[in-house]
Coordinates of C-alpha atoms in Angstrom, one line a residue:
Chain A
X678 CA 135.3 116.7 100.6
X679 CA 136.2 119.6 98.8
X680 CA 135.3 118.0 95.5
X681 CA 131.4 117.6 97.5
X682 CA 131.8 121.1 97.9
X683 CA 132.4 122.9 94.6
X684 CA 130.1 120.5 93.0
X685 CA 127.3 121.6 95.3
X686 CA 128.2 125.5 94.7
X687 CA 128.3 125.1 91.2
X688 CA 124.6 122.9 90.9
X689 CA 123.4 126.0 93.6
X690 CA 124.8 128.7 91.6
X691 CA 123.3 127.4 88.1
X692 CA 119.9 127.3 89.9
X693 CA 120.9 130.0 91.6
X694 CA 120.4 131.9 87.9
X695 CA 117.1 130.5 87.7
X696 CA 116.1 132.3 90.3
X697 CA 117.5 135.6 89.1
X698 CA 115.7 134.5 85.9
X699 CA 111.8 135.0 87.7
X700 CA 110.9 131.8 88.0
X701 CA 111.2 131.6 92.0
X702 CA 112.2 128.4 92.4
X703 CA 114.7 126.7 95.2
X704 CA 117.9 125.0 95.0
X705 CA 115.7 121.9 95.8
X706 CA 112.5 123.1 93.2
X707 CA 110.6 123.7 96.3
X708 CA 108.1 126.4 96.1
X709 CA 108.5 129.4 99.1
X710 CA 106.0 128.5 101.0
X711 CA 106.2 124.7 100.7
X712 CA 108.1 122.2 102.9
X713 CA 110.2 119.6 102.8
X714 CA 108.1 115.8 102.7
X715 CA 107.0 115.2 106.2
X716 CA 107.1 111.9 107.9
X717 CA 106.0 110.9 111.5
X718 CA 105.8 107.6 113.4
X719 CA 104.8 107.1 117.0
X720 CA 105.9 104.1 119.4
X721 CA 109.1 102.8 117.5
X722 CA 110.9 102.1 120.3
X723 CA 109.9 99.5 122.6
X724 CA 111.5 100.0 126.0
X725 CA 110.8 103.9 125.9
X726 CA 107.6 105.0 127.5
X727 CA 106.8 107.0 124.5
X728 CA 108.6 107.4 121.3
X729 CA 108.3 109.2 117.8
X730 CA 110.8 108.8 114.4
X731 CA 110.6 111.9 112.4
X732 CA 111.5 113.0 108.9
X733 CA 111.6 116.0 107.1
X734 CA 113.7 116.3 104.3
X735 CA 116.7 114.3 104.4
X736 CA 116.2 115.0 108.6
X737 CA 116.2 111.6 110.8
X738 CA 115.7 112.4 114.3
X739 CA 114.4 109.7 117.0
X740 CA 113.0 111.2 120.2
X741 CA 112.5 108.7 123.3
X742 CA 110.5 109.7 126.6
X743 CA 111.2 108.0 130.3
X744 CA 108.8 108.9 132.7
X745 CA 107.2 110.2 134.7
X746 CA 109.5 109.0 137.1
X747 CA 111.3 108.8 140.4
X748 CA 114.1 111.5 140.5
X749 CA 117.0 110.6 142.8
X750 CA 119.2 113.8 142.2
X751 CA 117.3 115.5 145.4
X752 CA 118.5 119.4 144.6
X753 CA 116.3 119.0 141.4
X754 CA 113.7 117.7 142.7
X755 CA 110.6 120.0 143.1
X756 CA 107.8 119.7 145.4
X757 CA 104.5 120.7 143.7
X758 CA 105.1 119.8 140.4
X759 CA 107.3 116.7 137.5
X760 CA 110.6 118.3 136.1
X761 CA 111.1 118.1 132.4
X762 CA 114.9 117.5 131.2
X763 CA 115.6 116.7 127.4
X764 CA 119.0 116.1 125.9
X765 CA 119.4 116.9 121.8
X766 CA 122.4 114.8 120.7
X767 CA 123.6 114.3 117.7
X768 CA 124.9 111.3 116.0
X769 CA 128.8 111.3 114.7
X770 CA 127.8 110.4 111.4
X771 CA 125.0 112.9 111.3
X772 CA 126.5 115.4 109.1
X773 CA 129.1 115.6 106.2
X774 CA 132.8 116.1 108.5
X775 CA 132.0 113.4 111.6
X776 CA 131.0 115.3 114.2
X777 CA 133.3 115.2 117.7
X778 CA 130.8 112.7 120.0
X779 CA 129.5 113.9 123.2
X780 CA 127.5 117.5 124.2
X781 CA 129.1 121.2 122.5
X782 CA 127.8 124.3 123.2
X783 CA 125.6 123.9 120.6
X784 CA 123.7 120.9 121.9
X785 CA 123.5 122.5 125.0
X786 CA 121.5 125.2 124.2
X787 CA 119.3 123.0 121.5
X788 CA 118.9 121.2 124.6
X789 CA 117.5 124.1 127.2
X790 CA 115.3 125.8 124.2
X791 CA 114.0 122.5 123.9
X792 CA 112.6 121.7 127.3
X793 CA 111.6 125.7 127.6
X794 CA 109.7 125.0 124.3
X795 CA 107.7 121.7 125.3
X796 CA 107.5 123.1 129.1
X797 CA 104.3 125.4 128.9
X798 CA 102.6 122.1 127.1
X799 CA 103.2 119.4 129.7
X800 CA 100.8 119.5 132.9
X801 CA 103.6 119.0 135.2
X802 CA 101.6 119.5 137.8
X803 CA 100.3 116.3 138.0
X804 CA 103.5 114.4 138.8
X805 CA 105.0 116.0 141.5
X806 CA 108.1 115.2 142.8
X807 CA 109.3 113.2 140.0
X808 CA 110.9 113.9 136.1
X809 CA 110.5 113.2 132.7
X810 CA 113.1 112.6 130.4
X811 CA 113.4 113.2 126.9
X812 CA 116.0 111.9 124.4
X813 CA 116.3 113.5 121.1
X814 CA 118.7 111.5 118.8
X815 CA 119.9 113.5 115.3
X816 CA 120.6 110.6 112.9
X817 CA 121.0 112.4 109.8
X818 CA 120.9 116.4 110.1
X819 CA 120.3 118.5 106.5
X820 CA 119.3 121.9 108.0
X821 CA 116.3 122.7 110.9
X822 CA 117.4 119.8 113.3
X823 CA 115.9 121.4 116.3
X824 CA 112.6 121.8 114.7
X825 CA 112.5 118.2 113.8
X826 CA 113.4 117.3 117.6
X827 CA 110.5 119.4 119.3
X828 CA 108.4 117.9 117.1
X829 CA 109.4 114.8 117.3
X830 CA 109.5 115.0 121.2
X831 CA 106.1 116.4 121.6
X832 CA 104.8 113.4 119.3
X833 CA 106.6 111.1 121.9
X834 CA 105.5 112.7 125.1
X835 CA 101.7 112.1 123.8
X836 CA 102.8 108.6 123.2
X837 CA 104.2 108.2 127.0
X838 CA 100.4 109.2 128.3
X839 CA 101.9 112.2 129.4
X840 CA 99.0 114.3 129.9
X841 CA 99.3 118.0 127.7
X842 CA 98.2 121.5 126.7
X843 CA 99.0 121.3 123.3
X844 CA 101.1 118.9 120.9
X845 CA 104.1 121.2 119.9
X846 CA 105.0 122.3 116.5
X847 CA 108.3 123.3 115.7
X848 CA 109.0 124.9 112.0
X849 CA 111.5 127.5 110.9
X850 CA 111.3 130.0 108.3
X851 CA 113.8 132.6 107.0
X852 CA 115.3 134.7 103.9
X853 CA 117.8 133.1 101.1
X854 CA 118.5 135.2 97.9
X855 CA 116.3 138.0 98.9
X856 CA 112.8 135.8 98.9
X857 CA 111.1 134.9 102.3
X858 CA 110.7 131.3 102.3
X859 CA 109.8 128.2 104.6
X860 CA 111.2 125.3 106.7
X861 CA 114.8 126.0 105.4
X862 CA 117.0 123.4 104.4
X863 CA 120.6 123.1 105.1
X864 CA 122.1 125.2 102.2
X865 CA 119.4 127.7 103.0
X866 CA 121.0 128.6 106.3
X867 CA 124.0 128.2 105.6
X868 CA 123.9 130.6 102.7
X869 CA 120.8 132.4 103.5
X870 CA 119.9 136.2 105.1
X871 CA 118.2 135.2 107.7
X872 CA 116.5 131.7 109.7
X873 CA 113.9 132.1 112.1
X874 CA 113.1 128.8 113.9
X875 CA 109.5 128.8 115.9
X876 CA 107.5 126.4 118.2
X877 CA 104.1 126.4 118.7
X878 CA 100.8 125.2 120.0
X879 CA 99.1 125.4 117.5
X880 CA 95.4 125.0 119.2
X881 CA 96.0 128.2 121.3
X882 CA 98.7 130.3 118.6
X883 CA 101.1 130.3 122.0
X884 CA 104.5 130.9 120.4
X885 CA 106.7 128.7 122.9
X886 CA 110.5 129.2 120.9
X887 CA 111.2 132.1 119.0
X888 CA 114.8 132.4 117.7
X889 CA 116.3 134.5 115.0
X890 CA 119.7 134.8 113.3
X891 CA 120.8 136.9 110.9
X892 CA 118.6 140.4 109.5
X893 CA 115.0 141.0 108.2
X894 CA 113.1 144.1 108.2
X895 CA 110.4 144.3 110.1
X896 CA 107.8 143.6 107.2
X897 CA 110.0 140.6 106.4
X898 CA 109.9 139.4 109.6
X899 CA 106.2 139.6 109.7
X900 CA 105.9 137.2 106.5
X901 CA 108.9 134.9 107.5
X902 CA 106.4 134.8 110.9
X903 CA 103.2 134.0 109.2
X904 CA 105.3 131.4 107.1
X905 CA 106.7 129.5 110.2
X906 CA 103.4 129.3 111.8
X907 CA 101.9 128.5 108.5
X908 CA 104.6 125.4 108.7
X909 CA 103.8 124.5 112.4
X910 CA 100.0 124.1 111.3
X911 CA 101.0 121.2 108.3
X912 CA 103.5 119.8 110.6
X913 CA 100.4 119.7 113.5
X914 CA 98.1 117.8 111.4
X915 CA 100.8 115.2 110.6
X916 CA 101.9 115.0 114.5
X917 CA 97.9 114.0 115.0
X918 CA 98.0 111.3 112.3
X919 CA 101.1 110.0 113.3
X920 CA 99.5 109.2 117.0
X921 CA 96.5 108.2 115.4
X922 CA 98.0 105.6 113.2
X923 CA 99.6 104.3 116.1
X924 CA 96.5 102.6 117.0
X925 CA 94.9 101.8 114.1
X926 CA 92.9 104.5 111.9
Chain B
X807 CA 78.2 121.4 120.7
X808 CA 80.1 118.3 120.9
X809 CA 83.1 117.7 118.1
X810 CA 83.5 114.4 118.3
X811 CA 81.6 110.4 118.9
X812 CA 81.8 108.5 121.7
X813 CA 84.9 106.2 121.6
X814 CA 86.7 108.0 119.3
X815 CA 91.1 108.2 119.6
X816 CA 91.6 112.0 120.0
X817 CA 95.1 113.4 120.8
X818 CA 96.2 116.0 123.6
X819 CA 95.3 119.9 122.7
X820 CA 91.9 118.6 120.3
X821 CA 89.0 120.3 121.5
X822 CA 86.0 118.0 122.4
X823 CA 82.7 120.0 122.4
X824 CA 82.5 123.8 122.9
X825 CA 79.8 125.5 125.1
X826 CA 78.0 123.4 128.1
X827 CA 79.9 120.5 129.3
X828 CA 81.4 119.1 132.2
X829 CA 85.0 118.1 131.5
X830 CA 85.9 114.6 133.2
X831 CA 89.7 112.7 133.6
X832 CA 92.1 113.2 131.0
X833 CA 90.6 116.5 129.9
X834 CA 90.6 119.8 130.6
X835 CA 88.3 123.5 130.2
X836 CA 89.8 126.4 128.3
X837 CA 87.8 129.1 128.7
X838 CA 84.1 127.3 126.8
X839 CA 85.5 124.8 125.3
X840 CA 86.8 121.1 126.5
X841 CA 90.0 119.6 125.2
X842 CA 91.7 116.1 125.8
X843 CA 94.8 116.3 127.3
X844 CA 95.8 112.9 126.3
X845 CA 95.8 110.2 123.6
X846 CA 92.7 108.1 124.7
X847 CA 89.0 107.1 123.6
X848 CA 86.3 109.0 124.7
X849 CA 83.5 108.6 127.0
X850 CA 80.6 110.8 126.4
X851 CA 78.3 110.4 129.5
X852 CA 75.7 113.2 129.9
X853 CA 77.3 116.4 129.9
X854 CA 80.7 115.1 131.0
X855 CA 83.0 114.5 128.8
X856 CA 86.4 112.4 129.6
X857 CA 89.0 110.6 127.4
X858 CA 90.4 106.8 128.8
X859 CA 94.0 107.0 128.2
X860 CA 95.8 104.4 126.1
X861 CA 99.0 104.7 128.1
X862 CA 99.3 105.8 131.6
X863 CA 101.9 105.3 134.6
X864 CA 100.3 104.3 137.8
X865 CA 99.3 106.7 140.3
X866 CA 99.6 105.2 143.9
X867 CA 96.0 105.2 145.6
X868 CA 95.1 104.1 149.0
X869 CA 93.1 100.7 148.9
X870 CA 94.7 99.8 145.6
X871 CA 96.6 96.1 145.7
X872 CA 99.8 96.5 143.7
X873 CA 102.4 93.7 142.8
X874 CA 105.8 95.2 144.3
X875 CA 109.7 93.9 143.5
X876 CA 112.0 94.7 146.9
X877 CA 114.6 97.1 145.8
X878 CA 116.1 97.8 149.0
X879 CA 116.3 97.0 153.0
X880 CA 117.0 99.8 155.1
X881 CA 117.1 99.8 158.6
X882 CA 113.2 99.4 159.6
X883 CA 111.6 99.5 155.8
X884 CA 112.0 97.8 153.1
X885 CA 111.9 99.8 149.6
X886 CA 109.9 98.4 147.0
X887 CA 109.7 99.1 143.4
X888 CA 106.1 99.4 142.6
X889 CA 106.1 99.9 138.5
X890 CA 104.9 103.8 139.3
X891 CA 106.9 107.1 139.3
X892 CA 106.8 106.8 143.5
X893 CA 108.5 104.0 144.8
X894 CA 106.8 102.1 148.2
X895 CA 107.8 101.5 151.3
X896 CA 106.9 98.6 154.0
X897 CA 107.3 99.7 157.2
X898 CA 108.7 96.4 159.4
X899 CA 106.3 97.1 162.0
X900 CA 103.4 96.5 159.2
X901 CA 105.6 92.5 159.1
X902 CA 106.3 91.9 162.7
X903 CA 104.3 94.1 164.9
X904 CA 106.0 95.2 167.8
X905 CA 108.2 92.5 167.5
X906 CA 112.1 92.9 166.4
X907 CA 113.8 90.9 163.8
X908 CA 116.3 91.1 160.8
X909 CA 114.3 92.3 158.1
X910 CA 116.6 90.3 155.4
X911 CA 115.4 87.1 157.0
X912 CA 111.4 87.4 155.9
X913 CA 112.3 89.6 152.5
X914 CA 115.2 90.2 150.2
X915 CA 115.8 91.8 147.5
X916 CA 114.1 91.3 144.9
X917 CA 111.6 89.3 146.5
X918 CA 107.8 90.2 144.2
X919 CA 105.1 90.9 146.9
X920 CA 101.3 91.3 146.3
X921 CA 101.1 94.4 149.1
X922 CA 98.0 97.1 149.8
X923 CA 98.4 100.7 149.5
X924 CA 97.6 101.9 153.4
X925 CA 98.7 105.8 152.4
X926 CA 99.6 108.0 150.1
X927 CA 101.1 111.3 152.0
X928 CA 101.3 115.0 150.4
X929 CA 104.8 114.3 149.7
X930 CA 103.8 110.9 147.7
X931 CA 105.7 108.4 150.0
X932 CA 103.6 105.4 149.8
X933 CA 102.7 103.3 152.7
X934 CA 102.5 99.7 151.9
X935 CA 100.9 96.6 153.9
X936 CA 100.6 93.3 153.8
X937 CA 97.6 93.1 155.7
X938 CA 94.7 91.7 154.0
X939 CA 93.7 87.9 152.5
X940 CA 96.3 86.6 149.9
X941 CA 98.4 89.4 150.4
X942 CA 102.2 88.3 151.4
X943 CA 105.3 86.9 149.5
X944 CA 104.7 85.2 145.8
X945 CA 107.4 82.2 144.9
X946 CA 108.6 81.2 141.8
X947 CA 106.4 82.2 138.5
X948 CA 106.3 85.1 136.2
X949 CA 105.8 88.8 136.3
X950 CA 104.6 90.6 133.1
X951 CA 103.8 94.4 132.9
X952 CA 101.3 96.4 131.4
X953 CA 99.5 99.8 130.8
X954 CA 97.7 100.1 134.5
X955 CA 94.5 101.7 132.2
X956 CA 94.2 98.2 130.7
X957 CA 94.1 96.6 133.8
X958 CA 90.5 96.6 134.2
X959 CA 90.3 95.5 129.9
X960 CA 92.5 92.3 131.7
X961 CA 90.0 91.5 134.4
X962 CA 87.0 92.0 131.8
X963 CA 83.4 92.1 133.3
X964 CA 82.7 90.8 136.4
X965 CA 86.6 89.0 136.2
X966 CA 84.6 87.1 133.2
X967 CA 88.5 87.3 130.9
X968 CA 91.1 86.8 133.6
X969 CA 88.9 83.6 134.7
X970 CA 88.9 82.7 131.2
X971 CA 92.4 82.7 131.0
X972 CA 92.8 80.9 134.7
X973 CA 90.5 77.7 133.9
X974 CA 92.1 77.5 130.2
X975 CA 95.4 77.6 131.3
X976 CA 95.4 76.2 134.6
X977 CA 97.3 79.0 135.9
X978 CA 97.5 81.0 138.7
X979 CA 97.4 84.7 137.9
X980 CA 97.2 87.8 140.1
X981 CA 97.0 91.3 138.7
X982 CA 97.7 94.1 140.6
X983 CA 95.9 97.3 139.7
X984 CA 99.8 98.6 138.9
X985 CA 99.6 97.1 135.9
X986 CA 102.1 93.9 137.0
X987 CA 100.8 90.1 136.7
X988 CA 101.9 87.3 138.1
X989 CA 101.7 84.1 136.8
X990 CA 102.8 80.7 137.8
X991 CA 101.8 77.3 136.3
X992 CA 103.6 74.7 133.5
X993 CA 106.1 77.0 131.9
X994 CA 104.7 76.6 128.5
X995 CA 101.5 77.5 130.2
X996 CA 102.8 80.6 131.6
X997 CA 104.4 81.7 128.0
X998 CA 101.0 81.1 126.7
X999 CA 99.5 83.7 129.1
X1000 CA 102.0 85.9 128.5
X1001 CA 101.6 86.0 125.1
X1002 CA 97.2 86.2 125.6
X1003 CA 98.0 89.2 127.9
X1004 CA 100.3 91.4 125.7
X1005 CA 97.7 90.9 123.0
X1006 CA 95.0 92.1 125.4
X1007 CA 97.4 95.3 126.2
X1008 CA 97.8 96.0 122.6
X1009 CA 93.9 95.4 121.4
X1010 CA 92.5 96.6 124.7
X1011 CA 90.8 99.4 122.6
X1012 CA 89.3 97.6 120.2
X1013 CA 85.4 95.9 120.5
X1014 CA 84.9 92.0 121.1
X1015 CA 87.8 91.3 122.0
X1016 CA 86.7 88.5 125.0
X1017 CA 86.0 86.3 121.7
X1018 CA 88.8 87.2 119.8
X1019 CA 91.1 86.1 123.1
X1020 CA 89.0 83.1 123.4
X1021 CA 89.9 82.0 119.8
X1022 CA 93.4 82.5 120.3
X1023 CA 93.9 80.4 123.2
X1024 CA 91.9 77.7 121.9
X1025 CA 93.9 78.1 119.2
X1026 CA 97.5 78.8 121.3
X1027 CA 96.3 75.7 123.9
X1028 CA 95.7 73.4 120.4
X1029 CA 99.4 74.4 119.4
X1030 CA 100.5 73.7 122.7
X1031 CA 100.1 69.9 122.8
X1032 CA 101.9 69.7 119.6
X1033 CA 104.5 71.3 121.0
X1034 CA 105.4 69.7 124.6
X1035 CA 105.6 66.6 122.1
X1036 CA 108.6 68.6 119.8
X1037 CA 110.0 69.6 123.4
X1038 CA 110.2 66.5 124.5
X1039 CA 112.0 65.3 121.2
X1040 CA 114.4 68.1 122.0
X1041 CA 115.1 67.1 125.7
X1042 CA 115.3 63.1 124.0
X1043 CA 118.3 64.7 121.8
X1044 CA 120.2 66.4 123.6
X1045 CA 119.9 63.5 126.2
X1046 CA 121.6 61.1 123.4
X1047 CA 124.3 64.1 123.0
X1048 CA 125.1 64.2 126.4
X1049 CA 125.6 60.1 126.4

């Protein structure tokens, strides 16, 4: 493990140099403005209602949508309009150190800013009285996990029928060594000034999930901004092949 | 000004024609302009504009015949599980009129009814009833599910597929406008139908396809004869390994 480590430090701090040296390149020779390759498939699964794989980067996230359907749990239940619940869970062998199985307070709150993000999209109205689940599965996680899984779950919800708004796009932009750049990777925000994840429906420009952590001035926060949305656009276009694909051209 | 051609897949949030027209099912207006709020073909009539899903759940309607599994017997009602995100309910009274008897001697669980939706109330609990001809208890045979959009792809014009499938097959099959068949005839006859019927779900978008199902159970029914002979060599075998 440790071995992992210091190798990876030492092959970020020699291209770490580079960058010092002008040539504004990334530890992964991305450009800033340029993202990860992108891949989407919808209807992998075949006892889901609607499903999407997505990857982006060395990200593998599955996404899997139940419903609409009856809702037993009657406290939750609400009269005029469907309920949307999504769960984010990541796989044990996800990342590096195995991660402890079952929900942390991480997953938790991937888990509420999820359904918050895809809620506004959804015409729950239609389905009253019953739910929709969503079930976002991390299988590999190298940085921007929860971007991956709203995109991912918006893909699937148009694959369940699910009448929407919008199909969500979820990107994330932020600041490592002092340049504004997009859709971090791991290293990136682990090491970096700043992340700022965003959802979006891109159709309308609604921002549904704005997070930040870490600082940018207000001018950088501006760019990182117009990066993220920049980001959400690409991953749009691909989220409407991916559907289209589906059933042939 | 219209964005796109008749029967073409859009996706939910792409905007369909901006300025004067109607939006139909499956879309919706924002402020001038009309979007699709599913994944579907569309269907340009006029000014109106709608998009035919691909993938739908069913949506209880009065008059509709369903296909429906008992999933429960409660004191006057039975439950029943009706493929839809509102589960039915048969009211004994709708069985025995005024008369009283033990609901668990006409239908048990898991009993598969073909049933009429009487009413749908504001708080979506769904009346069933069996009254009607052919409605009542099915026994024995199959149940296979599908999209309840495709349903009418299934019937074809004028019932022109599902009787194709009925006089090749020399099966019995019911479709309820749920989206569940049943079928009952020879086994290998009923796989054969099932098979014909998931290929209808999945191509139910695509043009000619009454020909292209017609080919494949000629082809399927051609297969078939061959095989009852292999099955037969099978049963033969394992006769001899018994003795």
């Amino acid at each position: 493990m440790i071995i992992i480590l210091t190798s990876k430090l030492i092959g970020n701090s020699n291209k770490g140099s580079l960058i010092t040296s002008g040539t504004k390149k990334r530890p992964d020779d991305r450009a800033f403005d340029e993202m990860r390759p992108l891949k989407i498939e919808a209807g992998v699964l075949e006892r889901a209602d609607g499903s999407a794989y997505l990857e982006i980067g060395d990200n593998k996230v599955l996404a899997a949508v139940y419903g609409p359907r009856e809702l037993h749990v009657r406290r939750l239940l609400k009269p005029n309009m469907a309920i949307l619940r999504c769960r984010y869970n990541m796989a044990p062998f996800s990342v590096e150190d195995r991660k402890r199985p079952g929900p942390d307070r991480r997953s938790v709150e991937i888990s509420k800013i999820t359904t918050e993000a895809l809620n506004p999209s959804v015409f729950l109205e239609k389905f009253p009285r019953s739910t929709i689940d969503i079930f976002i599965e991390v299988l590999q996680a190298e940085g921007g996990t929860r971007c991956a899984g709203i995109s991912a779950a918006s893909v699937a919800l148009a694959d369940a029928g699910i009448p929407m708004r919008d199909m969500v796009a979820a990107c994330a932009a932020g600041k490592s060594d002092g340049q504004v750049i997009m859709d971090l990777s791991e290293w990136e925000d682990k090491e970096g000034e700043a992340d700022l994840p965003i959802a979006m429906m891109p159709r309308t420009g609604d921002i549904t999930l704005l997070q930040m952590d870490g600082h940018l001035t207000s001018d950088e926060f501006q760019q990182a901004l117009d990066l993220a949305i920049k980001g959400c656009q690409i991953i749009s276009e691909e989220q409407k092949n991916a559907i289209k694909n589906r059933y042939g051209d | 000004m219209l964005l796109i051609e008749d029967k073409q897949i859009v996706v939910p949030g792409e905007i369909l024609a901006e300025g004067d027209f109607h939006s139909g099912r499956g879309t919706f207006k924002d402020a001038d302009k009309v979007c699709s709020s599913l994944v579907g073909l569309v269907a340009v009539r006029d000014k109106k504009i709608s998009v035919i899903p691909l993938q739908s759940k069913y949506i209880p309607k009065r008059g509709d015949v369903v296909i429906g599994k008992i999933s429960d017997i409660r004191f006057s009602m039975w439950n029943l599980d009706i493929n839809s995100p509102y589960s039915g309910i048969l009211p004994a009274a709708e069985v025995f009129g005024k008369e009283k008897r033990e609901l668990n001697r006409a239908f048990d669980v898991g009993d598969v009814l073909f049933l009429r939706v009487v009413d749908v109330d504001e708080v979506k609990k769904v009346k069933l009833g069996l009254k009607g001809r052919g409605l009542g208890k099915f026994r024995g045979g199959i149940l296979i599910h599908i999209t309840p959009t495709k349903v009418p792809r299934l019937i074809g014009k004028k019932g022109s597929m599902i009787n194709m499938i009925k006089d090749q097959t020399k099966c019995e099959v019911v479709v309820g406008q749920n989206g569940v068949v049943w079928v009952k005839g020879k086994p290998e006859m009923e796989r054969i139908v099932q098979k014909v019927i998931k290929t209808i779900e999945e191509e139910a978008h695509t043009s000619g396809l009454t020909d292209r199902i017609k080919n494949m159970l000629f082809e399927l029914l051609g297969e078939k004869t061959e095989k009852t002979e292999k099955t037969n060599k099978e049963e033969d075998f394992e006769e001899e390994l018994i003795q």
